[in-house]
Coordinates of C-alpha atoms and ligand atoms in Angstrom, one line a residue:
M23 CA -0.1 0.1 0.2
P24 CA 1.1 2.9 -0.7
A25 CA 2.3 5.4 2.2
L26 CA 0.0 8.2 1.6
N27 CA 0.8 11.9 4.1
N28 CA -1.5 12.8 6.3
A29 CA -2.8 16.2 4.4
Q30 CA -2.9 14.2 0.8
I31 CA -5.7 11.3 2.4
A32 CA -8.1 11.0 0.2
L33 CA -11.3 10.5 -0.1
P34 CA -12.5 7.7 -1.9
A35 CA -16.4 7.9 -3.5
V36 CA -16.8 4.3 -2.9
R37 CA -19.4 4.1 0.5
P38 CA -17.6 2.0 3.1
R39 CA -19.3 -0.7 4.5
T40 CA -21.6 0.3 7.1
S41 CA -23.7 -1.7 9.9
A42 CA -25.8 -3.9 7.3
A43 CA -23.0 -5.8 5.4
A44 CA -21.0 -5.3 7.7
S45 CA -23.2 -7.3 9.8
I46 CA -23.4 -9.7 7.3
H47 CA -20.1 -10.3 6.8
Y48 CA -20.0 -10.0 10.9
V49 CA -23.0 -12.8 11.0
S50 CA -21.1 -15.3 8.3
S51 CA -17.4 -15.4 9.7
A52 CA -19.4 -16.6 12.6
F53 CA -21.9 -18.0 11.5
I54 CA -20.6 -20.0 9.0
S55 CA -20.8 -23.6 10.4
A56 CA -24.9 -23.0 10.8
P57 CA -25.6 -22.8 6.9
T58 CA -29.2 -24.0 7.7
V59 CA -31.7 -21.9 5.0
H60 CA -34.1 -20.7 7.4
V61 CA -31.4 -19.4 10.2
S62 CA -29.6 -17.4 7.6
V63 CA -32.8 -15.9 5.8
L64 CA -33.4 -14.8 9.1
L65 CA -30.3 -13.1 9.7
V66 CA -30.6 -11.1 6.9
F67 CA -33.2 -10.0 7.3
I68 CA -32.3 -8.6 11.3
C69 CA -29.4 -7.6 9.3
M70 CA -31.5 -5.4 6.8
L71 CA -33.9 -4.1 9.6
R72 CA -29.9 -3.1 10.9
R73 CA -29.7 -1.0 8.1
A74 CA -32.4 0.9 8.6
W75 CA -32.0 1.4 11.7
I76 CA -28.5 3.2 11.2
R77 CA -30.3 5.4 8.9
T78 CA -32.8 7.1 11.2
P79 CA -31.5 9.4 14.4
K80 CA -32.3 6.3 16.5
I81 CA -29.0 4.9 16.3
R82 CA -26.8 4.8 18.9
N83 CA -23.6 3.4 18.0
L84 CA -20.6 2.9 15.5
A85 CA -17.0 0.6 15.9
A86 CA -14.8 -0.3 13.7
I87 CA -12.8 -3.0 13.6
V88 CA -9.7 -1.8 11.1
D89 CA -7.1 -5.1 11.1
F90 CA -4.4 -3.3 10.5
S91 CA -2.1 -6.6 9.7
V92 CA -2.6 -5.3 5.9
L93 CA -0.3 -3.9 6.6
P94 CA 3.6 -3.7 7.5
L95 CA 4.2 -4.3 10.4
G96 CA 6.4 -1.2 12.0
H97 CA 4.9 0.5 9.2
Q98 CA 3.5 3.1 11.7
Q99 CA 3.1 5.8 9.2
D100 CA 1.1 3.3 7.0
V101 CA -0.4 2.9 10.1
R102 CA -1.7 5.5 10.6
N103 CA -2.8 6.9 7.6
Y104 CA -5.1 3.9 7.2
A105 CA -6.7 4.4 10.1
A106 CA -7.5 8.1 9.5
W107 CA -8.6 6.5 5.7
Q108 CA -11.5 4.1 8.1
L109 CA -12.4 7.8 10.3
F110 CA -12.9 10.4 7.2
S111 CA -14.9 7.9 5.6
M112 CA -17.0 7.2 8.1
A113 CA -17.1 10.4 9.5
R114 CA -18.8 11.6 5.7
H115 CA -21.5 9.2 7.6
R116 CA -22.6 11.5 10.2
L117 CA -20.2 9.5 12.9
V118 CA -18.3 10.9 15.1
F119 CA -14.8 9.3 16.5
H120 CA -13.6 9.8 19.5
R121 CA -11.8 7.0 21.1
V122 CA -8.9 5.4 20.3
P123 CA -7.0 2.9 21.8
A124 CA -4.2 3.9 23.3
C125 CA -1.4 1.3 22.3
I126 CA -2.4 2.7 18.9
A127 CA -2.3 6.5 19.5
T128 CA 0.9 6.3 21.3
A129 CA 2.5 4.4 19.2
C130 CA 0.9 6.6 15.9
P131 CA -0.9 9.6 17.2
L132 CA -3.5 9.8 15.3
T133 CA -5.3 13.0 14.1
L134 CA -8.2 13.6 12.1
K135 CA -8.0 16.4 9.8
P136 CA -11.3 16.7 7.6
V137 CA -9.3 17.1 3.5
G138 CA -10.2 16.0 0.5
G139 CA -14.1 17.7 0.4
A140 CA -14.7 15.8 3.5
S141 CA -17.7 18.1 4.8
P142 CA -19.3 16.5 7.7
D143 CA -22.7 18.0 9.7
L144 CA -21.2 16.9 12.8
P145 CA -17.9 18.4 14.3
I146 CA -14.5 16.4 13.8
R147 CA -13.4 16.3 17.5
T148 CA -9.4 15.7 17.5
L149 CA -9.2 12.2 18.1
N150 CA -7.7 11.7 22.2
T151 CA -6.7 8.6 23.4
V152 CA -8.3 7.2 26.2
D153 CA -5.9 4.2 28.0
N154 CA -9.4 2.5 28.9
T155 CA -7.8 -1.0 26.4
S156 CA -7.7 -3.5 28.8
T157 CA -4.1 -5.6 28.3
S158 CA -5.7 -8.5 25.9
H159 CA -6.8 -5.6 23.8
Q160 CA -3.8 -3.6 23.4
A161 CA -2.6 -7.5 23.1
S162 CA -4.6 -8.0 20.1
C163 CA -3.2 -5.0 18.4
F164 CA -0.3 -5.4 18.6
S165 CA -0.9 -8.8 16.9
G166 CA -1.4 -7.0 14.2
Y167 CA -5.1 -5.4 15.2
G168 CA -6.2 -2.4 15.7
A169 CA -9.1 -0.5 16.8
I170 CA -11.6 2.5 16.7
L171 CA -14.3 2.8 18.3
G172 CA -17.0 5.0 18.1
G173 CA -19.8 6.1 19.0
Y174 CA -22.6 8.6 17.3
P175 CA -24.3 11.3 19.9
G176 CA -26.3 8.7 23.1
G177 CA -24.3 5.5 22.4
R178 CA -21.4 4.0 24.4
I179 CA -19.1 1.4 22.8
S180 CA -19.1 -2.1 23.6
W181 CA -18.2 -5.1 21.8
P182 CA -20.4 -7.3 20.3
A183 CA -21.3 -9.7 22.8
G184 CA -19.7 -13.4 21.9
V185 CA -16.7 -11.7 20.2
S186 CA -13.2 -12.7 20.5
R187 CA -11.4 -9.4 19.6
G188 CA -7.9 -11.9 19.5
T189 CA -9.8 -14.3 17.1
S190 CA -9.5 -15.1 13.1
A191 CA -13.4 -13.7 13.2
F192 CA -12.6 -9.6 12.2
R193 CA -9.1 -10.9 10.3
M194 CA -9.4 -9.7 6.9
P195 CA -8.2 -11.3 4.3
P196 CA -4.3 -10.2 3.1
T197 CA -5.5 -8.8 0.3
T198 CA -8.3 -6.4 1.4
S199 CA -8.5 -3.2 0.4
L200 CA -8.8 -0.1 2.4
R201 CA -11.8 -0.1 2.2
G202 CA -12.4 -3.1 3.6
A203 CA -13.2 -2.0 8.2
H204 CA -15.6 -4.7 9.7
C205 CA -18.1 -2.8 10.8
W206 CA -21.7 -2.3 13.1
S207 CA -24.2 -1.5 14.7
R208 CA -24.9 -2.1 18.5
H209 CA -27.8 0.0 20.0
T210 CA -26.8 0.2 23.9
R211 CA -29.0 2.7 24.8
V212 CA -27.2 5.1 27.5
P213 CA -27.4 8.4 28.1
W214 CA -26.0 10.9 26.0
R215 CA -24.3 13.3 28.4
K216 CA -22.6 9.8 30.4
Q217 CA -21.6 8.5 26.6
Q218 CA -20.0 12.5 26.0
T219 CA -17.9 11.9 29.4
N220 CA -14.7 10.6 27.1
T221 CA -14.5 12.6 24.9
M222 CA -11.3 15.7 25.2
A223 CA -10.8 13.4 27.5
A224 CA -6.8 13.3 26.8
M225 CA -6.6 17.0 26.4
R226 CA -4.5 18.3 29.4
Y227 CA -5.4 21.0 31.9
L228 CA -2.8 23.1 33.3
N229 CA -2.8 24.9 37.3
A230 CA -1.8 27.9 37.9
K231 CA 2.4 27.2 38.1
L232 CA 2.6 24.3 35.0
A233 CA 1.3 27.5 32.8
Q234 CA 3.9 29.3 33.9
Q235 CA 6.3 27.1 33.6
I236 CA 5.7 26.4 29.1
D237 CA 5.4 30.3 29.3
E238 CA 8.8 30.5 30.4
E239 CA 9.7 27.8 28.1
L240 CA 8.3 29.1 25.0
M241 CA 10.8 32.6 25.3
S242 CA 13.6 30.4 26.4
A243 CA 16.7 29.8 24.9
A244 CA 15.2 26.4 23.9
G245 CA 12.0 27.5 23.0
A246 CA 13.2 30.7 21.5
F247 CA 10.2 32.6 21.0
S248 CA 10.0 36.0 22.4
L249 CA 7.3 37.6 24.2
D250 CA 5.6 39.9 21.0
Q251 CA 5.6 37.4 19.0
L252 CA 3.0 34.5 21.7
M253 CA 1.5 38.1 22.5
E254 CA 0.5 38.7 18.4
L255 CA -0.8 35.2 18.2
A256 CA -2.7 35.1 21.5
G257 CA -4.2 38.5 20.6
L258 CA -5.2 38.0 17.4
A259 CA -7.7 33.8 18.4
C260 CA -8.8 35.9 21.1
A261 CA -10.0 38.7 18.4
Q262 CA -11.0 35.9 16.6
T263 CA -13.1 34.0 19.0
L264 CA -14.7 37.3 19.5
A265 CA -15.6 37.6 15.9
T266 CA -16.7 34.0 15.3
V267 CA -19.2 34.3 17.9
Y268 CA -20.8 38.1 17.5
N269 CA -20.2 39.6 14.3
K270 CA -19.2 43.2 13.6
E271 CA -23.2 44.2 11.8
K272 CA -24.7 43.1 15.5
Y273 CA -22.2 43.9 17.8
P274 CA -19.7 46.3 16.7
R275 CA -18.5 48.2 20.0
V276 CA -16.6 46.2 21.3
L277 CA -15.0 47.7 24.8
V278 CA -11.7 45.9 26.1
C279 CA -10.7 45.3 29.5
C280 CA -7.3 45.6 30.5
G281 CA -5.0 43.9 33.3
P282 CA -1.9 45.4 34.0
G283 CA -0.2 42.1 33.0
N284 CA 0.7 40.5 29.9
Q285 CA -2.7 39.6 29.7
G286 CA -2.9 42.8 29.2
G287 CA -1.1 43.1 26.3
D288 CA -4.1 40.9 24.2
G289 CA -5.9 42.5 25.1
L290 CA -4.3 45.1 23.4
V291 CA -3.4 42.7 20.4
A292 CA -7.1 42.0 19.8
A293 CA -7.9 45.7 19.8
R294 CA -6.1 46.1 17.1
H295 CA -7.0 42.9 15.2
L296 CA -10.3 44.2 16.0
G297 CA -9.9 47.0 14.5
M298 CA -9.0 45.1 11.8
F299 CA -12.2 42.9 11.6
G300 CA -14.2 45.9 11.7
Y301 CA -15.2 46.2 14.9
K302 CA -14.8 49.7 16.6
P303 CA -13.0 48.8 20.1
T304 CA -13.0 50.7 23.2
I305 CA -9.9 50.2 25.3
W306 CA -9.9 50.1 29.7
M307 CA -6.5 49.6 31.1
P308 CA -7.2 51.9 34.3
K309 CA -3.0 50.5 34.7
P310 CA -0.9 49.7 32.0
G311 CA 2.4 47.9 32.7
S312 CA 5.3 49.9 32.3
K313 CA 6.8 47.7 30.2
D314 CA 8.6 48.8 26.6
I315 CA 5.7 46.4 24.7
Y316 CA 2.2 48.3 26.1
K317 CA 3.8 51.3 25.3
R318 CA 4.4 50.1 21.2
L319 CA 0.8 48.1 21.2
Q320 CA -1.4 51.5 22.8
Q321 CA 0.0 53.4 19.9
Q322 CA -0.8 50.8 17.0
C323 CA -4.3 50.5 19.0
T324 CA -3.7 55.1 18.5
N325 CA -2.7 54.8 15.1
M326 CA -5.7 52.4 14.0
K327 CA -8.2 55.5 15.1
I328 CA -9.3 52.8 18.5
Q329 CA -10.1 55.1 22.3
I330 CA -7.6 54.1 24.6
L331 CA -9.5 55.6 27.9
E332 CA -7.5 57.7 30.6
P333 CA -5.7 55.5 32.8
S334 CA -7.8 55.8 36.4
Q335 CA -8.3 55.1 39.4
D336 CA -12.1 55.0 39.8
T337 CA -14.0 53.5 37.7
Q338 CA -16.3 56.5 35.9
S339 CA -15.3 56.5 32.2
L340 CA -16.0 52.3 32.8
R341 CA -18.9 53.1 33.8
T342 CA -19.6 55.7 30.9
A343 CA -17.8 53.7 28.3
L344 CA -20.0 49.7 29.4
T345 CA -23.1 51.9 28.8
S346 CA -21.9 52.3 25.1
S347 CA -20.8 49.2 24.3
D348 CA -22.4 45.4 22.8
V349 CA -19.8 42.9 24.2
I350 CA -16.6 42.7 26.5
L351 CA -13.6 41.4 25.6
D352 CA -12.6 40.8 29.3
A353 CA -8.5 40.9 28.8
I354 CA -7.9 41.8 33.4
F355 CA -6.5 38.9 35.2
G356 CA -4.6 35.4 33.7
F357 CA -3.2 32.6 35.1
S358 CA -1.4 34.6 37.3
F359 CA -3.8 36.2 38.6
K360 CA -3.7 36.1 43.0
P361 CA -7.1 36.8 45.1
P362 CA -8.7 38.0 46.2
V363 CA -9.1 40.9 43.6
R364 CA -7.7 44.4 44.4
A365 CA -8.4 48.1 43.1
P366 CA -9.6 49.2 40.3
F367 CA -10.5 45.5 39.7
D368 CA -12.0 45.7 42.8
A369 CA -14.6 47.4 42.1
A370 CA -14.7 46.9 38.4
L371 CA -15.6 43.4 37.6
P372 CA -18.9 43.9 39.5
L373 CA -19.3 46.6 36.9
I374 CA -18.6 44.9 33.9
A375 CA -21.1 41.6 35.7
Q376 CA -23.8 44.4 36.4
S377 CA -23.9 46.1 31.9
G378 CA -25.6 43.0 31.1
L379 CA -23.4 42.4 28.0
P380 CA -21.9 39.6 26.3
I381 CA -18.7 38.8 28.0
V382 CA -15.5 37.1 26.1
S383 CA -12.9 35.6 28.3
V384 CA -9.6 36.2 27.5
D385 CA -8.1 32.8 29.6
V386 CA -9.3 32.2 32.8
P387 CA -12.4 34.8 33.5
S388 CA -11.3 37.3 35.2
G389 CA -11.5 36.5 39.0
W390 CA -11.7 33.0 38.6
N391 CA -8.9 31.4 40.9
V392 CA -6.5 29.4 38.3
D393 CA -6.9 26.3 40.2
L394 CA -10.0 26.4 41.8
G395 CA -12.0 27.8 39.4
K396 CA -14.8 30.1 40.7
V397 CA -15.3 30.7 44.3
D398 CA -14.6 33.9 45.4
D399 CA -18.2 36.3 44.0
L400 CA -16.7 39.2 42.6
A401 CA -15.8 36.7 39.8
L402 CA -17.3 37.2 36.5
N403 CA -18.8 35.0 34.6
P404 CA -17.9 35.1 30.3
D405 CA -20.4 33.8 27.5
V406 CA -17.3 32.8 25.9
L407 CA -13.7 31.8 27.0
V408 CA -10.5 31.6 25.4
S409 CA -8.1 29.5 26.8
L410 CA -4.0 30.0 25.3
T411 CA -2.1 27.2 24.8
A412 CA -3.9 24.9 27.1
P413 CA -7.5 25.3 28.7
K414 CA -6.0 26.1 33.0
E415 CA -7.5 23.4 35.9
G416 CA -10.5 26.8 37.2
V417 CA -12.3 26.6 34.1
R418 CA -13.1 22.7 33.2
Q419 CA -16.2 23.3 34.7
F420 CA -16.6 26.3 32.1
K421 CA -20.2 26.1 31.0
G422 CA -20.3 28.6 28.1
R423 CA -17.7 28.5 24.7
H424 CA -14.8 27.4 25.3
F425 CA -11.9 28.0 21.9
L426 CA -8.8 27.2 22.4
G427 CA -5.7 29.2 21.2
G428 CA -2.3 30.3 21.0
R429 CA -1.3 28.0 17.8
F430 CA 2.3 28.8 18.8
V431 CA 3.1 25.4 21.1
P432 CA 5.9 24.0 19.1
K433 CA 5.0 20.0 18.9
T434 CA 8.2 20.0 21.2
L435 CA 6.7 21.0 23.7
E436 CA 3.4 20.1 23.6
E437 CA 5.2 16.1 23.6
K438 CA 6.8 16.9 27.3
F439 CA 3.6 18.6 28.5
Q440 CA 1.5 15.9 27.4
L441 CA -0.7 18.2 26.4
N442 CA -2.3 16.5 23.7
L443 CA -3.9 19.2 22.5
P444 CA -7.0 19.0 19.4
E445 CA -6.0 19.4 15.9
Y446 CA -6.7 23.2 15.2
P447 CA -9.0 23.4 11.8
G448 CA -7.3 24.9 8.1
I449 CA -5.1 28.0 9.1
S450 CA -7.8 28.6 12.2
Q451 CA -5.7 30.3 15.1
I452 CA -8.9 28.9 17.2
V453 CA -10.8 25.6 17.6
E454 CA -14.2 24.8 19.3
L455 CA -14.0 22.8 22.8
P456 CA -16.9 20.7 23.6
R457 CA -18.6 21.8 26.3
A458 CA -18.3 21.2 29.4
D459 CA -21.6 19.2 30.3
E460 CA -20.1 17.2 26.3
S461 CA -16.5 16.8 27.9
G462 CA -16.0 16.4 32.2
D463 CA -14.1 14.0 32.4
S464 CA -11.0 15.9 30.9
Q465 CA -6.7 14.5 31.7
K466 CA -5.5 15.5 35.1
L467 CA -2.1 15.7 34.8
Ligands
LIG16 N1 1.6 30.5 26.7 C1 1.5 32.2 26.9 O1 0.0 30.8 26.8 C2 0.5 32.7 27.1 C3 0.0 34.0 28.0 N2 -0.3 35.3 27.7 C4 -1.1 35.5 28.1 O2 0.1 35.8 28.9 C5 -1.1 35.8 30.9 C6 -0.5 36.0 31.8 O3 0.5 37.0 32.2 P1 0.5 37.0 33.5 O4 1.6 38.8 33.0 O5 1.5 35.7 33.8 O6 0.0 38.0 33.9 P2 -1.4 37.8 34.7 O7 -1.6 38.5 32.9 O8 -2.7 37.2 34.6 O9 -1.8 39.2 35.5 C7 -0.5 39.7 36.2 C8 -0.5 40.7 36.6 O10 -2.1 41.1 37.2 C9 -1.9 42.1 38.8 N3 -2.3 41.1 39.9 C10 -2.2 39.7 40.1 N4 -3.5 39.1 40.6 C11 -4.2 40.6 40.9 C12 -4.7 40.6 42.1 N5 -5.6 40.2 43.0 N6 -5.8 41.6 42.2 C13 -5.5 43.3 41.1 N7 -4.1 42.8 40.8 C14 -4.2 41.1 40.4 C15 -0.1 41.2 38.9 O11 0.4 42.2 40.3 C16 0.4 42.0 37.6 O12 0.5 43.6 37.5 C17 -1.7 34.3 30.1 O13 -3.1 34.1 31.2 C18 -2.5 35.2 28.7 O14 -3.2 35.7 28.6 C19 1.2 36.0 26.8 O15 0.1 36.9 26.7 C20 1.5 35.0 25.5 C21 1.5 34.2 26.0
K17 K1 -9.0 37.0 31.9

């Protein structure tokens, strides 16, 4: 089989076997020794029912077994591409795959990129690993079998009763083409929320200390980034998130609230990009940092004719600005916030919260404890959050729309800290994460 580059995977027009066909295969493999005609007719009838079932929204579950034995052992790239091909094909049939046995993914991490015209109606999520595979399963993977487990929303993965993963019942002949996945459907009725608890299971959430450590590493001699570079990409991601959720026709006036640290710098960059996108930003930055970078960023905003409110310890200008804004970008505190909130932000946060305006928070909603979450009454309750680099521990239970930005993490660093970041779509600076009640279980390290 020719090795395919992941970015070059071509989607065949041919539909892969779906449940009915696979069921027939399964049935024929498992019951070939019982050739009674009426039993066969009955089984075919059951398969046809299943086929009808899979086309309805009632389908709960589908798993695909991919026999990696058709590939030369050790060719991990091939394995990866083969698996990715299967996933693309399935995705076209409105299936969301979200579990990959850790033994496979560790050896050859899977990523799912919508290329070659795949346009599934359901979001394709980056595949994350769940280390819940049994030893025997791992053994079967290493002996030439692989499995990709997937679920339609509402389903739960389960192996067909009576099937031994180690037997040859699911082994495809060596001549089997790439289309030869074995699929079957199950109808285990497990509540949607419960099923969803394994989506995004392995993305790492960072505590404040680790977030700072990664930040430092990025800007170390080895990481080789400058603060300007990181801030630019972080701010661009914030602007893109706001623009994704709040369009400029309905929400043109953005009040960008900037804190005294680097997050305030992200806010300034975001304000500039929002100006470029056609919004009308206003900046409230009561305590601008003294570093040269903040001065330059402010100057860049002034050059874009963006209004910067006079720095002040009182909140009068903020009150006024709130009455003439459509949406707020909260770039006040990030991962270096240490409670309790001090002046003038202790007075500002309640004003922002009471304004009733939609809020987009950067990295951590301001006032939230970076590790513990919303434990302070002063803390904001944003509608949208854009986490930078990787989400922080404290936002695990954030219930609004959650995006990840900061598309600058190099592969070496991602691997070193086992971040398991999701794939960013195309050329976007952001990727939307499942909501807390969809993803739930996240890897705690
Ligand atoms: N690698 C990345 O992810 C990058 C993220 N960026 C953004 O930078 C912030 C973290 O920046 P940092 O300067 O370390 O801290 P903060 O912006 O969170 O704020 C520190 C600032 O706030 C003051 N402060 C702290 N606690 C309080 C309090 N209780 N009351 C009042 N003031 C407080 C403190 O004195 C400092 O002045 C991160 O979250 C991202 O948004 C980078 O832009 C790019 C790299
Ligand atoms: K914030």
